[in-house]
């Protein structure tokens, strides 16, 4: 069941990135326990105009699979990965003001 949830989340994130041009090399992806803190504080994504997508993969194993899927398409995985239990995944478009 968890793999199916992860697959669904990966597909949704893939569709979002494709809808915004599909240039995966301009996107960063990762996992988080706290999406708000990670996206807006750590990565400095602009809440108003930044492009980002996120979802709950269902488990930390499925979350890692989602990140591996996006990385294989060209997304840059974040250098800092969350501790065990992180099932929330995200991707954001890299800009001059974001921090990877």
PDB file of C-alpha atoms in Angstrom:
ATOM      1  CA  UNK A   1       0.000   0.000   0.000  1.00  0.00           C
ATOM      2  CA  UNK A   2       2.772   2.471   0.882  1.00  0.00           C
ATOM      3  CA  UNK A   3       4.468   1.975  -2.486  1.00  0.00           C
ATOM      4  CA  UNK A   4       1.194   2.817  -4.218  1.00  0.00           C
ATOM      5  CA  UNK A   5       0.916   6.036  -2.202  1.00  0.00           C
ATOM      6  CA  UNK A   6       4.531   6.886  -3.047  1.00  0.00           C
ATOM      7  CA  UNK A   7       3.898   6.161  -6.730  1.00  0.00           C
ATOM      8  CA  UNK A   8       0.853   8.450  -6.709  1.00  0.00           C
ATOM      9  CA  UNK A   9       2.805  11.266  -5.028  1.00  0.00           C
ATOM     10  CA  UNK A  10       5.722  10.844  -7.459  1.00  0.00           C
ATOM     11  CA  UNK A  11       3.307  11.032 -10.386  1.00  0.00           C
ATOM     12  CA  UNK A  12       1.645  14.177  -9.008  1.00  0.00           C
ATOM     13  CA  UNK A  13       5.003  15.865  -8.486  1.00  0.00           C
ATOM     14  CA  UNK A  14       6.167  14.814 -11.944  1.00  0.00           C
ATOM     15  CA  UNK A  15       2.998  16.293 -13.472  1.00  0.00           C
ATOM     16  CA  UNK A  16       3.482  19.564 -11.586  1.00  0.00           C
ATOM     17  CA  UNK A  17       7.073  19.937 -12.769  1.00  0.00           C
ATOM     18  CA  UNK A  18       6.062  19.000 -16.332  1.00  0.00           C
ATOM     19  CA  UNK A  19       3.272  21.604 -16.204  1.00  0.00           C
ATOM     20  CA  UNK A  20       5.890  24.237 -15.321  1.00  0.00           C
ATOM     21  CA  UNK A  21       8.231  23.406 -18.200  1.00  0.00           C
ATOM     22  CA  UNK A  22       9.694  20.023 -17.267  1.00  0.00           C
ATOM     23  CA  UNK A  23      13.228  21.324 -16.788  1.00  0.00           C
ATOM     24  CA  UNK A  24      14.060  19.016 -13.874  1.00  0.00           C
ATOM     25  CA  UNK A  25      17.628  20.299 -13.562  1.00  0.00           C
ATOM     26  CA  UNK A  26      16.139  23.581 -12.262  1.00  0.00           C
ATOM     27  CA  UNK A  27      14.365  21.813  -9.393  1.00  0.00           C
ATOM     28  CA  UNK A  28      15.528  20.600  -5.997  1.00  0.00           C
ATOM     29  CA  UNK A  29      13.796  17.779  -4.105  1.00  0.00           C
ATOM     30  CA  UNK A  30      13.928  16.367  -0.602  1.00  0.00           C
ATOM     31  CA  UNK A  31      12.140  14.927   2.403  1.00  0.00           C
ATOM     32  CA  UNK A  32      11.056  16.687   5.585  1.00  0.00           C
ATOM     33  CA  UNK A  33       9.389  16.197   8.921  1.00  0.00           C
ATOM     34  CA  UNK A  34       8.269  19.847   8.855  1.00  0.00           C
ATOM     35  CA  UNK A  35       7.529  21.148   5.350  1.00  0.00           C
ATOM     36  CA  UNK A  36       6.925  24.731   6.437  1.00  0.00           C
ATOM     37  CA  UNK A  37      10.294  24.976   8.152  1.00  0.00           C
ATOM     38  CA  UNK A  38      12.181  23.157   5.420  1.00  0.00           C
ATOM     39  CA  UNK A  39      10.728  24.962   2.393  1.00  0.00           C
ATOM     40  CA  UNK A  40      10.362  28.490   3.690  1.00  0.00           C
ATOM     41  CA  UNK A  41      13.078  28.749   6.345  1.00  0.00           C
ATOM     42  CA  UNK A  42      15.851  26.387   5.185  1.00  0.00           C
ATOM     43  CA  UNK A  43      15.457  26.731   1.413  1.00  0.00           C
ATOM     44  CA  UNK A  44      14.071  30.299   1.402  1.00  0.00           C
ATOM     45  CA  UNK A  45      11.321  29.464  -1.096  1.00  0.00           C
ATOM     46  CA  UNK A  46       9.097  32.506  -1.543  1.00  0.00           C
ATOM     47  CA  UNK A  47       5.686  31.472  -0.252  1.00  0.00           C
ATOM     48  CA  UNK A  48       3.888  33.939  -2.564  1.00  0.00           C
ATOM     49  CA  UNK A  49       5.609  33.448  -5.907  1.00  0.00           C
ATOM     50  CA  UNK A  50       7.873  30.411  -5.530  1.00  0.00           C
ATOM     51  CA  UNK A  51       7.064  27.233  -7.408  1.00  0.00           C
ATOM     52  CA  UNK A  52       6.872  24.211  -5.127  1.00  0.00           C
ATOM     53  CA  UNK A  53       4.974  20.972  -4.730  1.00  0.00           C
ATOM     54  CA  UNK A  54       4.772  18.513  -1.856  1.00  0.00           C
ATOM     55  CA  UNK A  55       3.006  15.382  -0.690  1.00  0.00           C
ATOM     56  CA  UNK A  56       2.862  12.613   1.884  1.00  0.00           C
ATOM     57  CA  UNK A  57       4.471   9.460   0.478  1.00  0.00           C
ATOM     58  CA  UNK A  58       3.063   7.325   3.289  1.00  0.00           C
ATOM     59  CA  UNK A  59       6.373   6.092   4.715  1.00  0.00           C
ATOM     60  CA  UNK A  60      10.033   7.030   4.859  1.00  0.00           C
ATOM     61  CA  UNK A  61      10.843   4.162   2.479  1.00  0.00           C
ATOM     62  CA  UNK A  62       8.322   5.400  -0.097  1.00  0.00           C
ATOM     63  CA  UNK A  63       9.590   8.980   0.387  1.00  0.00           C
ATOM     64  CA  UNK A  64      13.130   7.884  -0.482  1.00  0.00           C
ATOM     65  CA  UNK A  65      11.765   6.164  -3.592  1.00  0.00           C
ATOM     66  CA  UNK A  66       9.991   9.355  -4.669  1.00  0.00           C
ATOM     67  CA  UNK A  67      13.221  11.341  -4.265  1.00  0.00           C
ATOM     68  CA  UNK A  68      15.175   8.696  -6.208  1.00  0.00           C
ATOM     69  CA  UNK A  69      12.551   8.844  -8.986  1.00  0.00           C
ATOM     70  CA  UNK A  70      12.770  12.643  -9.229  1.00  0.00           C
ATOM     71  CA  UNK A  71      16.579  12.590  -9.052  1.00  0.00           C
ATOM     72  CA  UNK A  72      16.683  10.078 -11.918  1.00  0.00           C
ATOM     73  CA  UNK A  73      14.669  12.577 -13.980  1.00  0.00           C
ATOM     74  CA  UNK A  74      17.217  15.326 -13.182  1.00  0.00           C
ATOM     75  CA  UNK A  75      16.062  16.980  -9.940  1.00  0.00           C
ATOM     76  CA  UNK A  76      18.834  17.862  -7.538  1.00  0.00           C
ATOM     77  CA  UNK A  77      18.314  16.109  -4.194  1.00  0.00           C
ATOM     78  CA  UNK A  78      18.943  18.369  -1.214  1.00  0.00           C
ATOM     79  CA  UNK A  79      22.238  17.885   0.568  1.00  0.00           C
ATOM     80  CA  UNK A  80      20.511  17.699   3.943  1.00  0.00           C
ATOM     81  CA  UNK A  81      18.171  14.728   4.259  1.00  0.00           C
ATOM     82  CA  UNK A  82      15.846  14.325   7.236  1.00  0.00           C
ATOM     83  CA  UNK A  83      16.180  11.643   9.858  1.00  0.00           C
ATOM     84  CA  UNK A  84      14.285   8.364   9.761  1.00  0.00           C
ATOM     85  CA  UNK A  85      10.526   8.682   9.650  1.00  0.00           C
ATOM     86  CA  UNK A  86      10.386  11.546   7.157  1.00  0.00           C
ATOM     87  CA  UNK A  87       7.559  10.708   4.792  1.00  0.00           C
ATOM     88  CA  UNK A  88       6.824  14.183   3.439  1.00  0.00           C
ATOM     89  CA  UNK A  89       8.425  14.929   0.083  1.00  0.00           C
ATOM     90  CA  UNK A  90       8.821  18.226  -1.714  1.00  0.00           C
ATOM     91  CA  UNK A  91      10.299  19.823  -4.802  1.00  0.00           C
ATOM     92  CA  UNK A  92      10.852  23.470  -5.561  1.00  0.00           C
ATOM     93  CA  UNK A  93      12.131  25.454  -8.497  1.00  0.00           C
ATOM     94  CA  UNK A  94      15.603  26.814  -7.873  1.00  0.00           C
ATOM     95  CA  UNK A  95      15.882  30.595  -8.164  1.00  0.00           C
ATOM     96  CA  UNK A  96      18.482  33.236  -7.373  1.00  0.00           C
ATOM     97  CA  UNK A  97      16.972  33.580  -3.897  1.00  0.00           C
ATOM     98  CA  UNK A  98      16.535  29.928  -2.895  1.00  0.00           C
ATOM     99  CA  UNK A  99      19.125  28.045  -0.910  1.00  0.00           C
ATOM    100  CA  UNK A 100      19.868  24.453  -1.782  1.00  0.00           C
TER     101      UNK A 100
END
